Tab-separated table of C-alpha atoms in Angstrom:
chain	number	residue	atom	x	y	z
V	1	MET	CA	-18.533	27.409	25.919
V	2	THR	CA	-16.843	24.030	25.511
V	3	GLU	CA	-13.045	24.260	25.556
V	4	LYS	CA	-11.213	22.874	22.535
V	5	LEU	CA	-8.993	19.876	23.107
V	6	LYS	CA	-5.352	20.436	22.209
V	7	THR	CA	-3.802	18.253	19.515
V	8	THR	CA	-0.312	18.040	18.034
V	9	PRO	CA	0.794	17.616	14.380
V	10	GLN	CA	2.115	14.175	15.332
V	11	GLU	CA	-1.340	13.164	16.568
V	12	ILE	CA	-2.940	14.349	13.326
V	13	HIS	CA	-0.627	12.207	11.204
V	14	ALA	CA	-0.971	9.248	13.575
V	15	TYR	CA	-4.758	9.527	13.292
V	16	LEU	CA	-4.648	9.555	9.493
V	17	ASP	CA	-2.218	6.623	9.466
V	18	GLY	CA	-4.393	4.585	11.849
V	19	GLU	CA	-1.703	4.469	14.541
V	20	LEU	CA	-3.687	5.813	17.510
V	21	SER	CA	-4.989	3.538	20.224
V	22	LEU	CA	-8.753	3.294	20.727
V	23	GLN	CA	-8.688	5.820	23.562
V	24	GLU	CA	-6.396	8.191	21.665
V	25	ARG	CA	-8.617	7.994	18.579
V	26	GLN	CA	-11.754	8.694	20.604
V	27	ARG	CA	-10.091	11.723	22.187
V	28	PHE	CA	-8.941	12.985	18.793
V	29	GLU	CA	-12.377	12.555	17.236
V	30	GLU	CA	-13.882	14.489	20.136
V	31	ALA	CA	-11.443	17.307	19.309
V	32	LEU	CA	-12.568	17.136	15.677
V	33	LYS	CA	-16.174	17.739	16.713
V	34	LEU	CA	-15.201	20.845	18.659
V	35	ASP	CA	-12.689	22.423	16.276
V	36	PRO	CA	-13.657	23.382	12.687
V	37	ALA	CA	-10.074	24.446	11.938
V	38	LEU	CA	-8.798	21.017	12.961
V	39	ARG	CA	-11.410	19.316	10.765
V	40	HIS	CA	-10.264	21.431	7.816
V	41	GLU	CA	-6.599	20.595	8.456
V	42	VAL	CA	-7.327	16.873	8.693
V	43	CYS	CA	-9.383	17.005	5.503
V	44	GLU	CA	-6.617	18.759	3.568
V	45	LEU	CA	-3.925	16.380	4.825
V	46	ARG	CA	-6.125	13.414	3.941
V	47	LYS	CA	-6.412	14.689	0.360
V	48	ILE	CA	-2.642	15.176	0.088
V	49	LYS	CA	-1.891	11.714	1.449
V	50	GLN	CA	-4.392	10.110	-0.902
V	51	GLN	CA	-2.980	11.966	-3.913
V	52	MET	CA	0.550	10.854	-3.043
V	53	LEU	CA	-0.578	7.261	-2.592
V	54	GLU	CA	-2.365	7.218	-5.949
V	55	HIS	CA	0.650	8.822	-7.612
V	56	TYR	CA	2.944	6.123	-6.185
V	57	GLN	CA	0.702	3.361	-7.529
V	58	LYS	CA	0.913	4.784	-11.051
V	59	VAL	CA	4.655	5.463	-11.190
V	60	PRO	CA	7.206	2.606	-11.000
V	61	VAL	CA	10.192	2.804	-8.711
V	62	PRO	CA	13.177	4.308	-10.593
V	63	PRO	CA	15.550	1.568	-11.821
V	64	ARG	CA	19.010	1.468	-10.360
V	65	PRO	CA	21.780	2.849	-12.612
V	66	THR	CA	24.184	0.359	-14.183
V	67	PHE	CA	27.170	2.349	-12.972
V	68	GLU	CA	28.014	4.896	-10.294
V	69	ARG	CA	30.743	7.381	-11.071
V	70	GLN	CA	30.124	10.149	-8.578
V	71	GLY	CA	29.374	10.172	-4.895
V	72	SER	CA	26.507	12.567	-5.633
V	73	ASN	CA	25.075	10.022	-8.079
V	74	ARG	CA	25.042	7.354	-5.380
V	75	THR	CA	23.396	9.773	-2.981
V	76	TYR	CA	20.690	10.665	-5.524
V	77	TRP	CA	19.713	7.070	-6.247
V	78	ALA	CA	19.787	6.090	-2.603
V	79	ALA	CA	17.476	9.001	-1.817
V	80	ALA	CA	15.157	8.130	-4.709
V	81	ALA	CA	14.867	4.543	-3.554
V	82	SER	CA	14.272	5.603	0.036
V	83	VAL	CA	11.505	8.052	-0.895
V	84	ALA	CA	9.765	5.477	-3.057
V	85	LEU	CA	9.938	2.845	-0.359
V	86	VAL	CA	8.751	5.179	2.380
V	87	VAL	CA	5.594	5.615	0.324
V	88	ALA	CA	5.442	1.864	-0.263
V	89	LEU	CA	5.578	1.230	3.463
V	90	GLY	CA	2.345	3.113	3.872
V	91	VAL	CA	3.622	6.341	5.403
V	92	PHE	CA	1.191	8.127	3.096
V	93	ALA	CA	-1.536	5.490	3.312
V	94	LEU	CA	-4.919	6.216	4.837
V	95	PRO	CA	-6.839	3.916	7.182
V	96	TYR	CA	-8.390	1.230	4.962
V	97	SER	CA	-11.912	1.670	3.689
V	98	PRO	CA	-13.585	-0.192	0.781
V	99	THR	CA	-14.459	3.203	-0.685
V	100	ASP	CA	-10.894	4.518	-0.709
V	101	SER	CA	-10.022	4.404	-4.411
V	102	GLY	CA	-6.278	4.215	-3.775
V	103	MET	CA	-6.523	1.239	-1.419
V	104	GLN	CA	-8.583	-1.237	-3.421
V	105	GLY	CA	-6.731	-4.329	-4.605
V	106	VAL	CA	-3.023	-4.939	-4.324
V	107	SER	CA	-0.160	-2.702	-5.407
V	108	VAL	CA	2.553	-4.375	-7.466
V	109	VAL	CA	5.951	-2.920	-8.280
V	110	GLN	CA	8.298	-4.559	-10.760
V	111	ASN	CA	11.765	-3.065	-11.000
V	112	GLU	CA	13.604	-5.460	-13.307
V	113	ALA	CA	11.967	-8.023	-11.011
V	114	THR	CA	11.994	-11.772	-11.286
V	115	ASP	CA	9.099	-14.138	-10.604
V	116	SER	CA	11.419	-16.403	-8.586
V	117	ARG	CA	11.810	-13.894	-5.733
V	118	ILE	CA	8.625	-12.437	-4.284
V	119	LEU	CA	8.180	-9.945	-1.426
V	120	LEU	CA	4.719	-9.694	0.142
V	121	HIS	CA	4.247	-6.676	2.406
V	122	ILE	CA	1.408	-5.971	4.824
V	123	ASP	CA	0.905	-3.110	7.279
V	124	SER	CA	-2.771	-3.692	8.079
V	125	ASN	CA	-4.734	-6.053	10.315
V	126	GLN	CA	-7.801	-5.917	8.057
V	127	PRO	CA	-9.047	-9.532	7.633
V	128	GLU	CA	-9.603	-9.169	3.889
V	129	LYS	CA	-6.002	-8.038	3.425
V	130	THR	CA	-4.425	-10.722	5.585
V	131	GLN	CA	-6.479	-13.419	3.863
V	132	ALA	CA	-5.542	-12.084	0.428
V	133	LEU	CA	-1.862	-12.150	1.384
V	134	LEU	CA	-2.002	-15.689	2.755
V	135	GLN	CA	-3.898	-16.890	-0.317
V	136	LYS	CA	-1.293	-15.295	-2.593
V	137	ALA	CA	1.596	-16.882	-0.682
V	138	SER	CA	-0.061	-20.299	-0.589
V	139	THR	CA	-0.859	-20.234	-4.312
V	140	LEU	CA	2.651	-19.127	-5.317
V	141	LEU	CA	4.323	-21.758	-3.164
V	142	ALA	CA	2.037	-24.592	-4.250
V	143	GLU	CA	2.325	-23.785	-7.950
V	144	ASN	CA	6.101	-23.539	-7.711
V	145	LYS	CA	6.381	-26.861	-5.869
V	146	ALA	CA	4.183	-28.577	-8.476
V	147	GLN	CA	6.544	-27.633	-11.324
V	148	GLU	CA	9.084	-30.399	-11.800
V	149	GLY	CA	12.649	-29.330	-12.369
V	150	VAL	CA	11.981	-25.726	-11.331
V	151	PRO	CA	14.127	-24.385	-8.457
V	152	PRO	CA	12.195	-23.274	-5.353
V	153	MET	CA	11.185	-19.633	-5.466
V	154	GLN	CA	12.043	-17.353	-2.563
V	155	ILE	CA	9.104	-15.757	-0.810
V	156	GLU	CA	9.220	-13.307	2.078
V	157	ILE	CA	6.307	-11.876	4.006
V	158	VAL	CA	7.256	-8.602	5.689
V	159	ALA	CA	4.899	-7.055	8.230
V	160	ASN	CA	5.008	-3.682	9.939
V	161	ASP	CA	2.605	-1.410	11.803
V	162	HIS	CA	-0.663	-3.293	12.484
V	163	GLY	CA	0.399	-5.978	10.004
V	164	ILE	CA	2.618	-7.616	12.630
V	165	GLU	CA	-0.554	-8.910	14.283
V	166	LEU	CA	-0.595	-11.528	11.528
V	167	PHE	CA	2.448	-13.156	13.157
V	168	GLU	CA	1.148	-13.126	16.735
V	169	GLN	CA	0.475	-16.359	18.568
V	170	ASP	CA	-3.190	-15.546	19.176
V	171	ASN	CA	-3.947	-14.504	15.583
V	172	GLN	CA	-6.769	-16.458	13.959
V	173	SER	CA	-4.498	-17.227	10.989
V	174	ARG	CA	-1.822	-18.785	13.228
V	175	GLU	CA	-2.461	-22.380	12.138
V	176	ALA	CA	-2.432	-21.461	8.445
V	177	ILE	CA	0.923	-19.703	8.830
V	178	ILE	CA	2.452	-22.550	10.829
V	179	SER	CA	1.261	-24.975	8.153
V	180	LEU	CA	2.925	-22.941	5.393
V	181	LEU	CA	6.193	-22.792	7.327
V	182	ALA	CA	6.098	-26.565	7.860
V	183	GLN	CA	5.477	-27.281	4.177
V	184	TYR	CA	7.878	-24.820	2.608
V	185	ASP	CA	11.395	-24.032	3.723
V	186	ASN	CA	11.624	-21.351	1.030
V	187	LEU	CA	9.191	-19.100	2.941
V	188	LYS	CA	10.510	-16.453	5.330
V	189	LEU	CA	8.504	-14.291	7.745
V	190	ILE	CA	9.836	-10.944	8.966
V	191	ALA	CA	8.252	-8.688	11.591
V	192	CYS	CA	9.518	-5.112	11.575
V	193	GLN	CA	11.902	-4.525	14.463
V	194	ARG	CA	10.795	-0.904	14.805
V	195	ALA	CA	7.103	-1.816	14.933
V	196	LEU	CA	7.808	-4.348	17.668
V	197	GLU	CA	9.778	-1.770	19.643
V	198	ARG	CA	6.880	0.681	19.387
V	199	ARG	CA	4.495	-1.963	20.685
V	200	ALA	CA	6.811	-2.773	23.578
V	201	ALA	CA	7.189	0.924	24.445
V	202	LYS	CA	3.401	1.145	24.772
V	203	GLY	CA	3.413	-1.795	27.158
V	204	GLU	CA	1.893	-4.100	24.540
V	205	PRO	CA	4.746	-6.455	23.539
V	206	ALA	CA	3.900	-8.814	20.680
V	207	LYS	CA	4.202	-12.567	21.190
V	208	LEU	CA	5.237	-13.954	17.813
V	209	ILE	CA	4.905	-17.488	16.533
V	210	ASP	CA	8.097	-19.509	16.155
V	211	GLY	CA	9.969	-18.952	12.926
V	212	VAL	CA	9.354	-15.211	12.583
V	213	GLU	CA	12.496	-13.105	12.210
V	214	SER	CA	12.533	-9.691	13.876
V	215	ASP	CA	16.083	-8.399	13.693
V	216	ARG	CA	15.600	-5.729	11.003
V	217	THR	CA	13.230	-2.948	10.016
V	218	ALA	CA	10.641	-3.368	7.281
V	219	ILE	CA	11.955	-0.437	5.266
V	220	ASP	CA	15.517	-1.779	5.281
V	221	GLU	CA	14.353	-5.202	4.140
V	222	ILE	CA	12.081	-3.856	1.397
V	223	VAL	CA	14.673	-1.410	0.061
V	224	ASN	CA	17.246	-4.192	-0.064
V	225	ARG	CA	14.941	-6.649	-1.816
V	226	MET	CA	13.630	-4.221	-4.394
V	227	GLN	CA	17.121	-3.040	-5.230
V	228	THR	CA	18.127	-6.645	-5.900
V	229	GLY	CA	15.275	-7.450	-8.260
V	230	TRP	CA	12.501	-8.855	-6.080
V	231	LYS	CA	8.902	-8.459	-7.209
V	232	TYR	CA	6.941	-6.474	-4.616
V	233	TYR	CA	3.283	-6.818	-3.622
V	234	LYS	CA	1.703	-4.392	-1.127
V	235	PHE	CA	-1.442	-5.568	0.664
């Protein structure tokens, strides 16, 4: 009788979130073949994650209150914003597949947002997503520049998880990104500090192109921007 391979809850979530290395994923999938109980657990967690993702896409982030009288009130709204943004960062997202109903297209959140400040967020290295993000950024910047008398809009691209590969020196989109940075000084690129630390801990440090900032976490940046009225796009 073949012995079952041991797995941990952390490995299950990492598998569903697409965070395992190739070898780790192969080992996990071998365990799935041997363990019906594990397959059932993964299936149930996948359903829960998908339901939470779809729910997030339908419900806007709660607006910030106009006043704060009690410490408990501040705590409540800070927690609400954090929960919403944890979902936005893809903690509940599944590995991308064209058939995943909750992952088709782009998620947009407007919380008293303005079209002059745009946050583009990516946590995937899927070519169709990176190209969609770059096309969106290029279009927004070009259209804004073409409007006479209109102040430059602020655009930030924030990448975490596998999305930071977009900013690496050997990425196939490197020249396109460098070109955008050269043309527009109102474009900022931010690679999640935590994602970079995770890569370094695995012995796979990322080599980023010049001009990418990496001194903050993606969640901190996104929470800050959404609380101050930035329009948010999730790719």
